[in-house]
Coordinates of C-alpha atoms in Angstrom, one line a residue:
M1 CA 103.0 130.6 159.9
S2 CA 105.9 132.8 158.6
T3 CA 106.0 134.4 155.2
Q4 CA 108.8 132.1 154.2
E5 CA 106.8 129.0 155.2
R6 CA 103.8 130.2 153.3
R7 CA 106.0 130.8 150.2
G8 CA 107.5 127.3 150.6
G9 CA 104.1 125.8 150.8
L10 CA 103.0 127.7 147.7
N11 CA 106.0 126.6 145.8
N12 CA 105.3 123.0 146.7
I13 CA 101.8 123.3 145.5
I14 CA 103.0 124.8 142.2
I15 CA 105.5 122.0 141.8
L16 CA 102.8 119.5 142.5
V17 CA 100.5 121.0 139.9
F18 CA 103.3 120.9 137.3
V19 CA 104.0 117.3 138.2
L20 CA 100.3 116.3 137.8
V21 CA 100.0 118.2 134.5
Y22 CA 103.2 116.4 133.3
I23 CA 101.9 113.0 134.3
L24 CA 98.5 113.6 132.6
C25 CA 100.3 114.8 129.4
I26 CA 102.5 111.7 129.2
K27 CA 99.6 109.4 130.0
I28 CA 97.3 110.7 127.2
P29 CA 99.3 109.1 124.3
I30 CA 99.7 105.9 126.3
A31 CA 95.9 105.6 126.7
E32 CA 95.4 106.3 123.0
A33 CA 97.9 103.6 122.0
T34 CA 96.0 101.0 123.9
T35 CA 92.9 101.7 121.7
E36 CA 94.6 100.3 118.6
V37 CA 93.1 97.0 117.7
I38 CA 95.4 94.4 116.0
I39 CA 93.7 92.1 113.6
N40 CA 95.5 88.9 112.8
T41 CA 94.6 87.3 109.4
W42 CA 96.1 85.4 106.4
G43 CA 98.5 87.1 104.0
G44 CA 97.9 87.5 100.3
A45 CA 94.4 88.3 99.1
F46 CA 93.0 88.3 102.7
L47 CA 95.5 90.9 104.0
E48 CA 94.9 93.0 100.9
A49 CA 91.1 92.9 101.5
F50 CA 91.4 94.0 105.1
Q51 CA 93.8 96.7 104.0
A52 CA 91.2 98.0 101.5
V53 CA 88.6 98.3 104.2
S54 CA 90.7 99.3 107.2
G55 CA 89.8 103.0 106.7
D56 CA 86.1 102.1 106.6
I57 CA 86.4 100.0 109.8
E58 CA 88.2 102.9 111.5
K59 CA 85.5 105.4 110.4
V60 CA 82.6 103.2 111.5
S61 CA 84.1 102.0 114.8
G62 CA 86.1 105.1 115.7
V63 CA 89.0 102.7 116.5
K64 CA 92.4 102.6 114.9
V65 CA 93.2 99.1 113.4
K66 CA 96.5 97.4 112.7
L67 CA 96.9 94.3 110.5
T68 CA 99.2 91.4 111.1
T69 CA 99.4 88.0 109.4
H70 CA 99.5 84.3 110.3
P71 CA 100.7 81.6 107.9
G72 CA 97.4 79.6 108.3
A73 CA 94.5 79.2 110.7
A74 CA 96.0 76.2 112.6
A75 CA 99.5 77.6 112.8
G76 CA 98.1 81.0 113.9
L77 CA 96.1 79.4 116.7
S78 CA 99.1 77.4 117.9
R79 CA 101.0 80.7 118.2
L80 CA 98.1 82.2 120.1
I81 CA 98.0 79.3 122.5
A82 CA 101.8 79.6 123.1
Q83 CA 101.3 83.3 123.8
K84 CA 98.3 82.7 126.1
D85 CA 99.7 84.6 129.0
N86 CA 100.7 87.6 126.9
P87 CA 98.7 87.7 123.7
Q88 CA 99.9 90.0 120.9
V89 CA 96.8 90.4 118.9
D90 CA 93.2 91.4 119.6
L91 CA 91.1 89.7 116.8
F92 CA 91.9 86.5 115.0
T93 CA 90.4 85.3 111.7
G94 CA 90.4 81.6 111.2
I95 CA 88.1 78.7 110.2
E96 CA 85.4 76.9 112.1
S97 CA 87.7 74.4 113.7
T98 CA 90.1 77.0 115.0
A99 CA 87.2 79.0 116.6
Y100 CA 86.1 75.9 118.4
D101 CA 89.7 74.8 119.3
G102 CA 90.6 78.3 120.5
G103 CA 87.5 78.4 122.7
K104 CA 88.4 75.1 124.3
A105 CA 92.0 76.2 124.8
G106 CA 90.8 79.3 126.6
V107 CA 92.4 81.9 124.2
F108 CA 89.1 83.3 122.8
E109 CA 86.3 85.2 124.6
E110 CA 82.7 84.2 124.1
L111 CA 80.7 86.4 121.8
N112 CA 77.0 87.2 121.7
P113 CA 74.7 90.0 120.4
T114 CA 74.7 91.8 123.8
L115 CA 78.4 92.5 123.1
V116 CA 78.2 92.9 119.3
A117 CA 74.8 94.2 118.2
N118 CA 75.2 93.2 114.5
M119 CA 75.7 89.6 115.5
A120 CA 71.9 89.4 115.9
K121 CA 71.6 89.9 112.1
V122 CA 73.9 87.0 111.2
P123 CA 72.2 83.6 110.6
K124 CA 72.6 81.3 113.6
E125 CA 74.4 78.7 111.4
L126 CA 77.2 81.2 111.0
V127 CA 77.6 82.0 114.7
M128 CA 79.8 80.0 117.0
P129 CA 80.3 80.3 120.8
H130 CA 83.8 81.9 120.3
G131 CA 83.4 83.5 116.9
V132 CA 81.1 85.1 114.4
S133 CA 81.4 84.6 110.7
I134 CA 82.3 87.6 108.7
W135 CA 82.0 85.9 105.3
V136 CA 81.4 82.5 103.7
S137 CA 84.2 81.2 101.5
L138 CA 83.4 78.7 98.7
R139 CA 85.4 75.5 98.2
G140 CA 86.0 73.6 95.0
I141 CA 88.6 73.0 92.3
F142 CA 90.6 75.6 90.4
Y143 CA 92.7 74.8 87.4
R144 CA 94.5 76.0 84.3
Q145 CA 92.3 75.2 81.3
D146 CA 95.3 75.7 79.0
M147 CA 97.1 72.8 80.7
I148 CA 94.4 70.1 80.7
P149 CA 92.4 68.7 77.8
F150 CA 88.9 68.9 79.3
G151 CA 86.8 71.0 81.6
I152 CA 86.5 69.8 85.2
K153 CA 82.9 69.7 86.6
K154 CA 82.9 67.3 89.5
W155 CA 85.1 65.9 92.2
E156 CA 85.4 62.6 90.4
D157 CA 87.1 64.3 87.5
L158 CA 90.2 64.5 89.6
W159 CA 90.7 60.8 89.1
D160 CA 90.5 61.1 85.3
P161 CA 93.7 59.5 83.8
R162 CA 94.1 62.6 81.6
L163 CA 95.2 64.4 84.8
K164 CA 98.1 62.1 85.5
G165 CA 100.9 64.0 87.2
K166 CA 98.9 67.3 87.0
V167 CA 97.1 67.6 90.4
A168 CA 98.2 69.4 93.5
T169 CA 96.2 69.3 96.8
S170 CA 96.4 69.6 100.6
I171 CA 95.2 67.9 103.7
L172 CA 96.2 70.9 105.8
L173 CA 93.9 73.6 104.3
D174 CA 90.5 73.3 106.0
K175 CA 91.9 70.6 108.2
G176 CA 91.3 67.4 106.4
N177 CA 88.3 68.4 104.2
F178 CA 89.9 67.0 101.0
L179 CA 90.2 63.6 102.7
I180 CA 86.6 63.8 104.0
M181 CA 85.4 64.7 100.5
A182 CA 87.2 61.5 99.2
A183 CA 85.6 59.5 101.9
L184 CA 82.1 60.8 101.0
L185 CA 82.6 59.8 97.4
A186 CA 83.5 56.3 98.5
G187 CA 80.6 55.9 101.0
G188 CA 82.4 57.0 104.1
N189 CA 82.7 60.3 106.1
E190 CA 84.8 61.7 109.0
N191 CA 83.4 59.0 111.3
N192 CA 84.5 56.3 108.8
I193 CA 87.6 57.7 107.1
E194 CA 89.0 54.4 105.7
P195 CA 87.1 54.7 102.4
G196 CA 88.7 58.1 101.9
F197 CA 92.2 56.8 102.2
E198 CA 91.5 54.0 99.8
K199 CA 89.9 56.4 97.4
L200 CA 93.0 58.7 97.6
K201 CA 95.4 55.8 97.0
A202 CA 93.7 55.5 93.6
L203 CA 94.4 59.2 93.0
K204 CA 98.1 58.9 93.6
P205 CA 99.1 58.6 89.9
N206 CA 97.5 62.0 89.3
L207 CA 99.0 63.7 92.4
L208 CA 102.1 65.7 91.8
L209 CA 102.5 68.3 94.5
F210 CA 101.1 69.1 98.0
Y211 CA 100.6 72.6 99.3
K212 CA 100.6 73.8 102.9
T213 CA 99.3 77.3 102.5
D214 CA 96.9 79.4 100.5
S215 CA 99.6 81.2 98.7
E216 CA 101.3 77.9 97.6
S217 CA 98.1 76.6 96.1
I218 CA 98.0 79.3 93.5
K219 CA 101.7 79.7 93.1
F220 CA 102.0 76.1 91.8
L221 CA 99.5 76.9 89.1
Q222 CA 101.0 80.3 88.2
A223 CA 104.4 78.7 87.8
G224 CA 103.0 75.9 85.7
E225 CA 104.2 73.3 88.1
A226 CA 100.7 71.9 88.5
A227 CA 97.6 72.3 86.4
V228 CA 94.9 71.6 89.0
A229 CA 94.4 72.6 92.7
G230 CA 92.3 69.7 93.9
W231 CA 91.2 71.5 97.0
G232 CA 90.6 75.1 95.9
I233 CA 89.7 78.1 98.0
L234 CA 88.0 80.7 95.8
P235 CA 89.6 83.8 97.2
N236 CA 93.0 82.4 96.3
V237 CA 92.3 82.5 92.6
Y238 CA 89.5 85.0 92.5
K239 CA 91.5 87.9 91.1
L240 CA 92.8 85.7 88.2
L241 CA 89.3 84.8 87.0
G242 CA 87.4 86.7 84.3
P243 CA 87.1 87.1 80.5
G244 CA 90.2 85.8 78.6
S245 CA 91.6 84.1 81.7
N246 CA 93.0 80.6 81.6
Y247 CA 92.0 80.0 85.2
R248 CA 88.7 78.3 86.1
F249 CA 87.0 77.6 89.4
V250 CA 84.3 75.0 89.8
I251 CA 82.1 74.1 92.7
P252 CA 81.0 70.5 92.3
E253 CA 77.4 69.9 92.9
K254 CA 77.9 67.1 95.4
P255 CA 79.2 67.2 98.0
Q256 CA 79.4 70.9 98.4
F257 CA 81.7 72.5 101.0
L258 CA 81.4 76.0 102.4
A259 CA 83.7 77.6 104.9
P260 CA 82.3 80.1 107.3
I261 CA 85.2 82.4 108.2
P262 CA 84.8 83.6 111.8
V263 CA 86.5 86.5 113.6
S264 CA 87.3 85.7 117.3
L265 CA 88.0 88.0 120.2
V266 CA 91.4 87.1 121.9
K267 CA 91.2 86.8 125.6
G268 CA 93.5 88.8 127.9
R269 CA 93.9 92.0 125.9
P270 CA 93.3 95.4 127.5
N271 CA 91.1 96.9 124.8
K272 CA 88.2 94.5 124.7
E273 CA 85.6 97.3 124.2
Q274 CA 87.4 98.7 121.2
S275 CA 87.8 95.2 119.6
L276 CA 84.0 94.6 120.0
K277 CA 83.4 97.9 118.1
V278 CA 85.6 96.7 115.3
I279 CA 83.8 93.4 115.0
N280 CA 80.5 95.3 114.9
A281 CA 81.8 97.5 112.1
I282 CA 83.0 94.6 110.0
L283 CA 79.4 93.3 110.2
T284 CA 77.9 96.4 108.6
K285 CA 76.5 96.1 105.0
E286 CA 79.0 98.4 103.4
I287 CA 82.1 96.8 104.8
Q288 CA 80.7 93.3 104.2
E289 CA 80.2 94.1 100.5
K290 CA 83.6 95.6 100.1
L291 CA 85.3 92.6 101.7
A292 CA 83.3 90.3 99.5
S293 CA 84.2 92.2 96.3
H294 CA 87.9 92.0 97.1
L295 CA 87.9 88.3 98.0
G296 CA 85.1 86.7 96.0
V297 CA 83.2 85.5 99.0
V298 CA 79.6 85.5 100.2
P299 CA 78.9 88.1 102.9
A300 CA 77.7 86.7 106.2
L301 CA 75.3 89.5 106.7
P302 CA 71.9 88.9 105.0
G303 CA 71.1 91.7 102.6
A304 CA 74.8 92.3 101.7
E305 CA 75.4 91.2 98.1
A306 CA 78.0 88.9 96.8
P307 CA 80.2 90.3 94.0
E308 CA 78.7 89.9 90.5
K309 CA 81.9 88.2 89.3
I310 CA 81.1 85.0 91.3
R311 CA 77.4 84.8 90.8
D312 CA 77.7 82.5 87.8
I313 CA 80.2 80.3 89.7
V314 CA 77.9 79.6 92.6
P315 CA 75.5 76.7 91.8
A316 CA 72.3 76.0 93.7
L317 CA 73.6 75.1 97.2
K318 CA 71.6 72.0 97.8
S319 CA 74.1 69.5 99.0
I320 CA 76.2 71.4 101.6
Y321 CA 78.1 69.0 103.8
K322 CA 78.4 70.0 107.5
V323 CA 81.6 68.7 108.9
N324 CA 81.6 67.4 112.5
W325 CA 84.6 69.3 113.9
D326 CA 84.7 67.4 117.1
V327 CA 85.4 64.2 115.2
V328 CA 88.0 65.9 113.0
N329 CA 89.8 67.5 115.9
A330 CA 89.9 64.2 117.7
N331 CA 91.4 62.3 114.8
F332 CA 93.3 64.8 112.6
D333 CA 96.8 64.1 113.9
K334 CA 96.3 60.4 113.1
W335 CA 95.0 61.2 109.7
L336 CA 97.9 63.5 109.0
D337 CA 100.4 60.9 110.0
R338 CA 98.7 58.3 107.8
W339 CA 98.4 60.8 104.9
N340 CA 102.2 61.4 105.1
R341 CA 102.9 57.7 105.0
E342 CA 100.4 56.5 102.5
I343 CA 99.3 59.4 100.2
Q344 CA 102.1 62.0 100.1
V345 CA 104.9 59.5 99.7
K346 CA 105.4 58.3 96.2

């Protein structure tokens, strides 16, 4: 081999080395970018709570997190299903029904303690095939005590004539639970919903407004457009409670509704391992308690304490009603159509 050929070969090797170094250099930031885990949750108080603990999640998990919002659990799930072939988020927070629906639609991965070690600490009632609860949210009634002449204590108080034209409510939040509550008061349930519709027809003189989202439920009261949110979600009003406040939240003794809030792992994303680390971090005591203190919820992790501010609100939980989501999911579209025709129309 001539000297020129040897020099040419050496030059080629040098060029090849530079090319490899260049490729490695440009690939490093790309690999890091894929480790960012995108959490999709509600706006308002929920987004603020996750923002407050995002640094803790990153510290515990070693994974960068980004937060995005959906307008509601059902709408967010519909968007996920539409993006099934190219999902844009890694973790999704919804309600029980969306965890089950998303599993059936094939957009969520199954979860178990072999994937997320801290799941083993969560009570089995709060674990679903395609989601694990990260807190339990309390349901009830919230109202402006400066706008009504008495203190609300039970569901039946919503029918009090003194609340004529003062009540706002929703069939969309928690997917029909307000209707189910009315059915239970009248001797029915989700399997026999007719008594619920009849009961709500009697409520129509008191019904003024209907909200579709969490933020609307509190905005109506803040603006003075309504005095009572007939289906109240505690985190929506939590920051407005306290000494000197005109806002009150009550959890009627019977029936009682609790909402486990699951986080689900979206199928088809490249950073599954990092997402599992984030879920595990959220289920640590410190982060559980910080989320609870920001939202006014009960941590899903035993041993993590609920914020002192809500301890007087929570009664003895003796009459918790467990909704059959299979029945709800099979019938909700019919219920919604009938609600629009018979309840929401004046």
